[in-house]
């Protein structure tokens, strides 16, 4: 039940019982993009309380996580960290306490949160990952409160400063993989393609620039309003009085229909039969590792926050 879970959150983490909870049920590693979660908190203007469930286990991830925790405290954002795990509430209790669920991750393998939220009776808001959610949408899910970009004005952080830091981070990443960076003119053209009408995706900013944006939005009603006007879907996603029941029921039914154990089992059997019935060949083409690496290291999918220490 929601009420006892909310009482526990209030007693143990200071989350007001009368404020809706925006739950980010993750372990706070870099690719989960915590800076963007804090931006959502700042954009909510105190109307929502953000809850992040778990800290990272990998020591390499801890400095980034601690910096975001410190920033939330310094700005007085309504955010609670580590509300899950041994010292917090059980996963099911946090789901019961939540009013909506948030995802700001820039990379996932399967993206269980895109399915689990609806089965928990909660709508999902935040960042879309079309390479993953395309399958879910084809299965009948409506993900109206997700977008693949969160647009911010590049002039707020300085275009030249952002481009220089982005390109340095990209070149350093290529070097670590034993690859030579492209010519500067080629990189300049590719980076320019990330900008549209003076706007850049928050997810492509280094953490230093993400922090500056969060500070500006938290400290300025004018900048908060400007960012909401540029991303009108966020204001709609944060409407606390919105009736989400029909959408939740429809999406939960689609998840049960397409991703139940029975449905997955049927697809697996079909794959086995297809492979077993296909002709065998003595010739095997090895996986082109270089081609695969190029896909992962493409500049269009590069986010500095994933490689920063």
mmCIF file of C-alpha atoms in Angstrom:
data_model
loop_
_atom_site.group_PDB
_atom_site.id
_atom_site.type_symbol
_atom_site.label_atom_id
_atom_site.label_comp_id
_atom_site.label_asym_id
_atom_site.label_seq_id
_atom_site.Cartn_x
_atom_site.Cartn_y
_atom_site.Cartn_z
ATOM 1 C CA UNK A 1 0.000 0.000 0.000
ATOM 2 C CA UNK A 2 1.106 3.527 -0.764
ATOM 3 C CA UNK A 3 0.393 5.168 2.606
ATOM 4 C CA UNK A 4 2.746 3.139 4.843
ATOM 5 C CA UNK A 5 5.506 3.402 2.221
ATOM 6 C CA UNK A 6 5.114 7.168 2.133
ATOM 7 C CA UNK A 7 5.196 7.331 5.934
ATOM 8 C CA UNK A 8 8.493 5.449 5.916
ATOM 9 C CA UNK A 9 9.966 7.769 3.296
ATOM 10 C CA UNK A 10 8.906 10.782 5.345
ATOM 11 C CA UNK A 11 10.316 9.389 8.595
ATOM 12 C CA UNK A 12 13.598 8.061 7.231
ATOM 13 C CA UNK A 13 14.407 10.388 4.313
ATOM 14 C CA UNK A 14 12.372 13.534 4.903
ATOM 15 C CA UNK A 15 10.208 13.106 1.796
ATOM 16 C CA UNK A 16 6.968 15.018 2.496
ATOM 17 C CA UNK A 17 3.922 12.766 2.364
ATOM 18 C CA UNK A 18 1.880 15.415 0.551
ATOM 19 C CA UNK A 19 4.402 15.941 -2.272
ATOM 20 C CA UNK A 20 4.286 13.622 -5.312
ATOM 21 C CA UNK A 21 7.321 11.378 -5.680
ATOM 22 C CA UNK A 22 9.217 11.099 -8.964
ATOM 23 C CA UNK A 23 11.112 7.822 -8.593
ATOM 24 C CA UNK A 24 14.320 7.033 -10.494
ATOM 25 C CA UNK A 25 14.835 3.338 -9.642
ATOM 26 C CA UNK A 26 18.471 2.867 -10.614
ATOM 27 C CA UNK A 27 21.990 2.440 -9.338
ATOM 28 C CA UNK A 28 23.610 5.849 -9.812
ATOM 29 C CA UNK A 29 26.299 5.048 -12.374
ATOM 30 C CA UNK A 30 27.398 7.563 -15.002
ATOM 31 C CA UNK A 31 25.314 6.346 -17.941
ATOM 32 C CA UNK A 32 22.181 6.847 -15.835
ATOM 33 C CA UNK A 33 22.735 10.579 -16.369
ATOM 34 C CA UNK A 34 21.957 11.856 -12.857
ATOM 35 C CA UNK A 35 22.578 15.456 -13.894
ATOM 36 C CA UNK A 36 19.483 15.286 -16.076
ATOM 37 C CA UNK A 37 17.468 13.815 -13.216
ATOM 38 C CA UNK A 38 18.463 16.838 -11.116
ATOM 39 C CA UNK A 39 17.471 19.099 -14.007
ATOM 40 C CA UNK A 40 13.994 17.547 -13.917
ATOM 41 C CA UNK A 41 13.881 18.291 -10.205
ATOM 42 C CA UNK A 42 14.829 21.919 -10.840
ATOM 43 C CA UNK A 43 12.273 22.216 -13.658
ATOM 44 C CA UNK A 44 9.557 20.888 -11.344
ATOM 45 C CA UNK A 45 10.040 23.970 -9.181
ATOM 46 C CA UNK A 46 9.490 22.140 -5.901
ATOM 47 C CA UNK A 47 6.239 20.529 -6.988
ATOM 48 C CA UNK A 48 7.791 17.030 -7.001
ATOM 49 C CA UNK A 49 10.288 15.200 -4.793
ATOM 50 C CA UNK A 50 12.921 13.211 -6.671
ATOM 51 C CA UNK A 51 13.908 9.811 -5.276
ATOM 52 C CA UNK A 52 17.025 7.919 -6.449
ATOM 53 C CA UNK A 53 17.181 4.382 -5.145
ATOM 54 C CA UNK A 54 20.762 3.051 -5.085
ATOM 55 C CA UNK A 55 24.401 4.241 -5.056
ATOM 56 C CA UNK A 56 26.996 2.734 -7.403
ATOM 57 C CA UNK A 57 28.982 -0.309 -6.318
ATOM 58 C CA UNK A 58 31.903 0.277 -8.711
ATOM 59 C CA UNK A 59 34.439 2.632 -7.035
ATOM 60 C CA UNK A 60 35.132 4.225 -10.432
ATOM 61 C CA UNK A 61 31.527 5.447 -10.513
ATOM 62 C CA UNK A 62 31.498 6.912 -7.017
ATOM 63 C CA UNK A 63 33.121 10.350 -7.642
ATOM 64 C CA UNK A 64 30.513 11.302 -10.258
ATOM 65 C CA UNK A 65 27.664 10.104 -8.046
ATOM 66 C CA UNK A 66 28.975 12.016 -5.019
ATOM 67 C CA UNK A 67 29.287 15.215 -7.050
ATOM 68 C CA UNK A 68 25.621 15.054 -8.088
ATOM 69 C CA UNK A 69 24.535 14.350 -4.512
ATOM 70 C CA UNK A 70 26.550 17.332 -3.319
ATOM 71 C CA UNK A 71 25.063 19.572 -6.011
ATOM 72 C CA UNK A 72 21.506 18.601 -5.069
ATOM 73 C CA UNK A 73 22.260 19.443 -1.426
ATOM 74 C CA UNK A 74 23.990 22.736 -2.288
ATOM 75 C CA UNK A 75 21.044 23.901 -4.413
ATOM 76 C CA UNK A 76 18.442 22.714 -1.924
ATOM 77 C CA UNK A 77 16.711 20.574 -4.522
ATOM 78 C CA UNK A 78 13.910 18.343 -3.177
ATOM 79 C CA UNK A 79 15.778 15.088 -3.805
ATOM 80 C CA UNK A 80 16.454 12.014 -1.704
ATOM 81 C CA UNK A 81 19.228 9.545 -2.496
ATOM 82 C CA UNK A 82 19.683 5.884 -1.578
ATOM 83 C CA UNK A 83 16.063 5.367 -0.629
ATOM 84 C CA UNK A 84 16.420 1.703 -1.648
ATOM 85 C CA UNK A 85 18.801 -1.064 -0.707
ATOM 86 C CA UNK A 86 19.685 -2.276 2.774
ATOM 87 C CA UNK A 87 19.376 1.135 4.419
ATOM 88 C CA UNK A 88 16.251 2.134 2.515
ATOM 89 C CA UNK A 89 12.908 0.765 1.473
ATOM 90 C CA UNK A 90 12.417 -2.449 -0.452
ATOM 91 C CA UNK A 91 12.025 -2.110 -4.214
ATOM 92 C CA UNK A 92 8.311 -2.911 -4.067
ATOM 93 C CA UNK A 93 7.802 -0.303 -1.327
ATOM 94 C CA UNK A 94 9.480 2.396 -3.404
ATOM 95 C CA UNK A 95 7.282 1.463 -6.366
ATOM 96 C CA UNK A 96 4.216 1.719 -4.135
ATOM 97 C CA UNK A 97 5.330 5.136 -2.854
ATOM 98 C CA UNK A 98 6.007 6.578 -6.331
ATOM 99 C CA UNK A 99 3.556 8.754 -8.227
ATOM 100 C CA UNK A 100 5.533 8.582 -11.480
ATOM 101 C CA UNK A 101 8.779 7.017 -12.587
ATOM 102 C CA UNK A 102 11.665 8.782 -14.312
ATOM 103 C CA UNK A 103 14.364 7.607 -16.699
ATOM 104 C CA UNK A 104 17.201 9.842 -17.919
ATOM 105 C CA UNK A 105 19.623 7.077 -18.899
ATOM 106 C CA UNK A 106 21.604 7.620 -22.101
ATOM 107 C CA UNK A 107 22.347 3.925 -22.681
ATOM 108 C CA UNK A 108 20.618 0.635 -21.856
ATOM 109 C CA UNK A 109 20.949 -2.990 -22.873
ATOM 110 C CA UNK A 110 17.269 -3.879 -22.672
ATOM 111 C CA UNK A 111 15.639 -1.101 -20.646
ATOM 112 C CA UNK A 112 13.417 -2.950 -18.184
ATOM 113 C CA UNK A 113 12.117 0.315 -16.724
ATOM 114 C CA UNK A 114 10.292 0.992 -19.986
ATOM 115 C CA UNK A 115 8.138 -2.080 -19.236
ATOM 116 C CA UNK A 116 8.185 -2.411 -15.450
ATOM 117 C CA UNK A 117 6.741 1.008 -14.678
ATOM 118 C CA UNK A 118 3.379 0.164 -16.251
ATOM 119 C CA UNK A 119 3.167 -3.182 -14.440
ATOM 120 C CA UNK A 120 3.761 -1.242 -11.204
ATOM 121 C CA UNK A 121 0.831 1.016 -12.064
ATOM 122 C CA UNK A 122 2.985 4.103 -12.709
ATOM 123 C CA UNK A 123 3.504 6.202 -15.803
ATOM 124 C CA UNK A 124 7.039 6.789 -17.075
ATOM 125 C CA UNK A 125 8.570 10.151 -18.024
ATOM 126 C CA UNK A 126 11.984 11.238 -19.237
ATOM 127 C CA UNK A 127 14.491 10.292 -21.926
ATOM 128 C CA UNK A 128 13.623 8.068 -24.855
ATOM 129 C CA UNK A 129 16.120 5.592 -26.310
ATOM 130 C CA UNK A 130 14.586 4.873 -29.741
ATOM 131 C CA UNK A 131 16.973 1.991 -30.521
ATOM 132 C CA UNK A 132 15.303 0.156 -27.630
ATOM 133 C CA UNK A 133 11.808 1.592 -27.401
ATOM 134 C CA UNK A 134 11.030 1.051 -31.098
ATOM 135 C CA UNK A 135 10.373 -2.621 -30.290
ATOM 136 C CA UNK A 136 8.195 -1.686 -27.340
ATOM 137 C CA UNK A 137 6.152 0.747 -29.388
ATOM 138 C CA UNK A 138 5.725 -1.892 -32.101
ATOM 139 C CA UNK A 139 4.328 -4.168 -29.377
ATOM 140 C CA UNK A 140 1.643 -1.585 -28.589
ATOM 141 C CA UNK A 141 3.119 0.624 -25.858
ATOM 142 C CA UNK A 142 2.486 4.362 -25.908
ATOM 143 C CA UNK A 143 5.421 6.286 -24.481
ATOM 144 C CA UNK A 144 4.132 9.821 -24.877
ATOM 145 C CA UNK A 145 6.175 11.319 -22.016
ATOM 146 C CA UNK A 146 9.568 10.281 -23.391
ATOM 147 C CA UNK A 147 11.771 12.231 -25.812
ATOM 148 C CA UNK A 148 15.245 11.474 -27.236
ATOM 149 C CA UNK A 149 16.425 15.063 -26.638
ATOM 150 C CA UNK A 150 16.152 17.629 -23.887
ATOM 151 C CA UNK A 151 16.954 20.887 -25.659
ATOM 152 C CA UNK A 152 18.988 23.568 -23.908
ATOM 153 C CA UNK A 153 20.342 26.857 -25.335
ATOM 154 C CA UNK A 154 24.001 26.461 -26.150
ATOM 155 C CA UNK A 155 24.630 30.129 -25.409
ATOM 156 C CA UNK A 156 23.932 29.521 -21.710
ATOM 157 C CA UNK A 157 27.184 27.590 -21.380
ATOM 158 C CA UNK A 158 29.132 29.006 -24.336
ATOM 159 C CA UNK A 159 29.222 27.277 -27.698
ATOM 160 C CA UNK A 160 32.999 27.411 -28.136
ATOM 161 C CA UNK A 161 33.650 26.119 -24.626
ATOM 162 C CA UNK A 162 31.232 23.208 -25.079
ATOM 163 C CA UNK A 163 32.596 22.253 -28.495
ATOM 164 C CA UNK A 164 36.190 22.366 -27.319
ATOM 165 C CA UNK A 165 35.522 20.172 -24.274
ATOM 166 C CA UNK A 166 33.324 17.771 -26.247
ATOM 167 C CA UNK A 167 35.947 17.304 -28.959
ATOM 168 C CA UNK A 168 38.746 16.795 -26.419
ATOM 169 C CA UNK A 169 36.723 14.128 -24.614
ATOM 170 C CA UNK A 170 35.930 12.388 -27.897
ATOM 171 C CA UNK A 171 39.541 12.436 -29.095
ATOM 172 C CA UNK A 172 40.739 11.066 -25.745
ATOM 173 C CA UNK A 173 38.203 8.226 -25.947
ATOM 174 C CA UNK A 174 39.310 7.260 -29.462
ATOM 175 C CA UNK A 175 42.937 7.273 -28.321
ATOM 176 C CA UNK A 176 42.142 4.908 -25.451
ATOM 177 C CA UNK A 177 40.756 2.472 -28.043
ATOM 178 C CA UNK A 178 43.873 2.774 -30.181
ATOM 179 C CA UNK A 179 42.166 4.831 -32.879
ATOM 180 C CA UNK A 180 43.320 8.082 -34.410
ATOM 181 C CA UNK A 181 40.835 10.983 -34.180
ATOM 182 C CA UNK A 182 39.400 12.267 -37.486
ATOM 183 C CA UNK A 183 40.744 15.496 -38.973
ATOM 184 C CA UNK A 184 39.592 18.613 -37.046
ATOM 185 C CA UNK A 185 37.403 19.823 -39.911
ATOM 186 C CA UNK A 186 35.561 16.504 -39.980
ATOM 187 C CA UNK A 187 34.976 16.597 -36.227
ATOM 188 C CA UNK A 188 33.799 20.212 -36.444
ATOM 189 C CA UNK A 189 31.189 19.263 -39.043
ATOM 190 C CA UNK A 190 29.999 16.300 -37.000
ATOM 191 C CA UNK A 191 29.744 18.318 -33.785
ATOM 192 C CA UNK A 192 27.859 21.072 -35.606
ATOM 193 C CA UNK A 193 25.294 18.418 -36.547
ATOM 194 C CA UNK A 194 24.463 17.984 -32.848
ATOM 195 C CA UNK A 195 23.192 21.561 -32.675
ATOM 196 C CA UNK A 196 19.807 22.633 -34.036
ATOM 197 C CA UNK A 197 18.711 26.287 -33.964
ATOM 198 C CA UNK A 198 21.212 27.048 -31.235
ATOM 199 C CA UNK A 199 19.938 24.179 -29.081
ATOM 200 C CA UNK A 200 21.861 21.116 -27.938
ATOM 201 C CA UNK A 201 20.752 17.976 -26.157
ATOM 202 C CA UNK A 202 21.463 18.088 -22.427
ATOM 203 C CA UNK A 203 22.669 14.478 -22.660
ATOM 204 C CA UNK A 204 25.570 15.499 -24.912
ATOM 205 C CA UNK A 205 26.966 17.981 -22.387
ATOM 206 C CA UNK A 206 29.997 17.202 -20.224
ATOM 207 C CA UNK A 207 29.108 17.067 -16.528
ATOM 208 C CA UNK A 208 30.670 20.469 -15.882
ATOM 209 C CA UNK A 209 28.236 22.065 -18.323
ATOM 210 C CA UNK A 210 25.340 19.966 -17.060
ATOM 211 C CA UNK A 211 26.026 21.284 -13.576
ATOM 212 C CA UNK A 212 26.015 24.889 -14.796
ATOM 213 C CA UNK A 213 22.641 24.351 -16.477
ATOM 214 C CA UNK A 214 21.129 22.812 -13.352
ATOM 215 C CA UNK A 215 22.432 25.712 -11.257
ATOM 216 C CA UNK A 216 20.983 28.266 -13.678
ATOM 217 C CA UNK A 217 17.550 26.635 -13.803
ATOM 218 C CA UNK A 218 17.421 26.140 -10.032
ATOM 219 C CA UNK A 219 18.380 29.759 -9.415
ATOM 220 C CA UNK A 220 16.304 31.549 -12.059
ATOM 221 C CA UNK A 221 12.570 31.418 -12.651
ATOM 222 C CA UNK A 222 13.135 33.031 -16.039
ATOM 223 C CA UNK A 223 15.533 30.301 -17.160
ATOM 224 C CA UNK A 224 13.300 27.592 -15.752
ATOM 225 C CA UNK A 225 10.383 29.010 -17.760
ATOM 226 C CA UNK A 226 12.505 29.278 -20.892
ATOM 227 C CA UNK A 227 13.594 25.654 -20.689
ATOM 228 C CA UNK A 228 10.032 24.486 -20.089
ATOM 229 C CA UNK A 229 8.880 26.465 -23.134
ATOM 230 C CA UNK A 230 11.571 24.767 -25.245
ATOM 231 C CA UNK A 231 10.520 21.349 -23.912
ATOM 232 C CA UNK A 232 6.789 21.682 -23.457
ATOM 233 C CA UNK A 233 6.342 17.933 -23.039
ATOM 234 C CA UNK A 234 8.127 18.110 -19.664
ATOM 235 C CA UNK A 235 5.551 20.490 -18.210
ATOM 236 C CA UNK A 236 2.805 18.098 -19.326
ATOM 237 C CA UNK A 237 4.677 15.104 -17.898
ATOM 238 C CA UNK A 238 4.963 16.848 -14.526
ATOM 239 C CA UNK A 239 1.280 17.713 -14.173
ATOM 240 C CA UNK A 240 0.492 16.075 -10.805
ATOM 241 C CA UNK A 241 -3.280 16.040 -11.320
ATOM 242 C CA UNK A 242 -3.201 14.267 -14.670
ATOM 243 C CA UNK A 243 -5.378 11.167 -15.023
ATOM 244 C CA UNK A 244 -2.931 8.471 -16.158
ATOM 245 C CA UNK A 245 -5.079 5.434 -15.361
ATOM 246 C CA UNK A 246 -6.263 4.566 -18.892
ATOM 247 C CA UNK A 247 -2.766 4.890 -20.392
ATOM 248 C CA UNK A 248 -1.245 2.796 -17.590
ATOM 249 C CA UNK A 249 -3.858 0.060 -18.022
ATOM 250 C CA UNK A 250 -3.382 0.000 -21.816
ATOM 251 C CA UNK A 251 0.403 -0.175 -21.603
ATOM 252 C CA UNK A 252 0.382 -2.778 -18.829
ATOM 253 C CA UNK A 253 -1.852 -4.973 -20.965
ATOM 254 C CA UNK A 254 0.550 -4.581 -23.910
ATOM 255 C CA UNK A 255 3.520 -5.549 -21.728
ATOM 256 C CA UNK A 256 1.748 -8.657 -20.430
ATOM 257 C CA UNK A 257 0.719 -9.607 -23.945
ATOM 258 C CA UNK A 258 4.121 -9.170 -25.609
ATOM 259 C CA UNK A 259 6.658 -9.770 -22.834
ATOM 260 C CA UNK A 260 5.205 -12.412 -20.554
ATOM 261 C CA UNK A 261 7.199 -15.602 -20.015
ATOM 262 C CA UNK A 262 4.789 -17.396 -22.345
ATOM 263 C CA UNK A 263 5.150 -14.830 -25.125
ATOM 264 C CA UNK A 264 8.943 -14.762 -24.842
ATOM 265 C CA UNK A 265 8.999 -18.551 -24.750
ATOM 266 C CA UNK A 266 7.015 -18.781 -27.981
ATOM 267 C CA UNK A 267 9.399 -16.395 -29.744
ATOM 268 C CA UNK A 268 12.388 -18.336 -28.472
ATOM 269 C CA UNK A 269 10.985 -21.627 -29.758
ATOM 270 C CA UNK A 270 10.346 -20.010 -33.154
ATOM 271 C CA UNK A 271 13.959 -18.830 -33.272
ATOM 272 C CA UNK A 272 15.251 -22.278 -32.376
ATOM 273 C CA UNK A 273 13.148 -23.856 -35.102
ATOM 274 C CA UNK A 274 14.224 -21.269 -37.655
ATOM 275 C CA UNK A 275 17.908 -21.817 -36.872
ATOM 276 C CA UNK A 276 17.553 -25.612 -36.768
ATOM 277 C CA UNK A 277 15.837 -25.635 -40.160
ATOM 278 C CA UNK A 278 18.323 -23.329 -41.861
ATOM 279 C CA UNK A 279 21.046 -24.803 -44.113
ATOM 280 C CA UNK A 280 24.440 -25.404 -42.615
ATOM 281 C CA UNK A 281 27.524 -23.937 -44.238
ATOM 282 C CA UNK A 282 31.169 -24.839 -43.898
ATOM 283 C CA UNK A 283 32.077 -21.205 -44.498
ATOM 284 C CA UNK A 284 31.752 -18.881 -41.518
ATOM 285 C CA UNK A 285 32.315 -15.181 -41.778
ATOM 286 C CA UNK A 286 33.899 -13.870 -38.560
ATOM 287 C CA UNK A 287 32.386 -10.851 -36.886
ATOM 288 C CA UNK A 288 34.066 -7.683 -38.083
ATOM 289 C CA UNK A 289 35.253 -6.317 -34.739
ATOM 290 C CA UNK A 290 36.524 -3.066 -36.233
ATOM 291 C CA UNK A 291 33.158 -2.350 -37.854
ATOM 292 C CA UNK A 292 31.374 -3.056 -34.568
ATOM 293 C CA UNK A 293 33.749 -0.784 -32.661
ATOM 294 C CA UNK A 294 33.144 2.013 -35.156
ATOM 295 C CA UNK A 295 29.427 1.822 -34.415
ATOM 296 C CA UNK A 296 30.014 2.150 -30.680
ATOM 297 C CA UNK A 297 32.506 4.976 -31.106
ATOM 298 C CA UNK A 298 30.485 7.030 -33.583
ATOM 299 C CA UNK A 299 30.471 10.690 -32.621
ATOM 300 C CA UNK A 300 26.688 11.008 -32.993
ATOM 301 C CA UNK A 301 26.174 8.590 -30.085
ATOM 302 C CA UNK A 302 29.012 9.915 -27.886
ATOM 303 C CA UNK A 303 28.193 11.309 -24.440
ATOM 304 C CA UNK A 304 31.112 12.711 -22.419
ATOM 305 C CA UNK A 305 29.411 11.842 -19.115
ATOM 306 C CA UNK A 306 29.950 8.143 -19.830
ATOM 307 C CA UNK A 307 33.743 8.402 -19.953
ATOM 308 C CA UNK A 308 34.498 11.132 -17.419
ATOM 309 C CA UNK A 309 36.250 10.126 -14.206
#
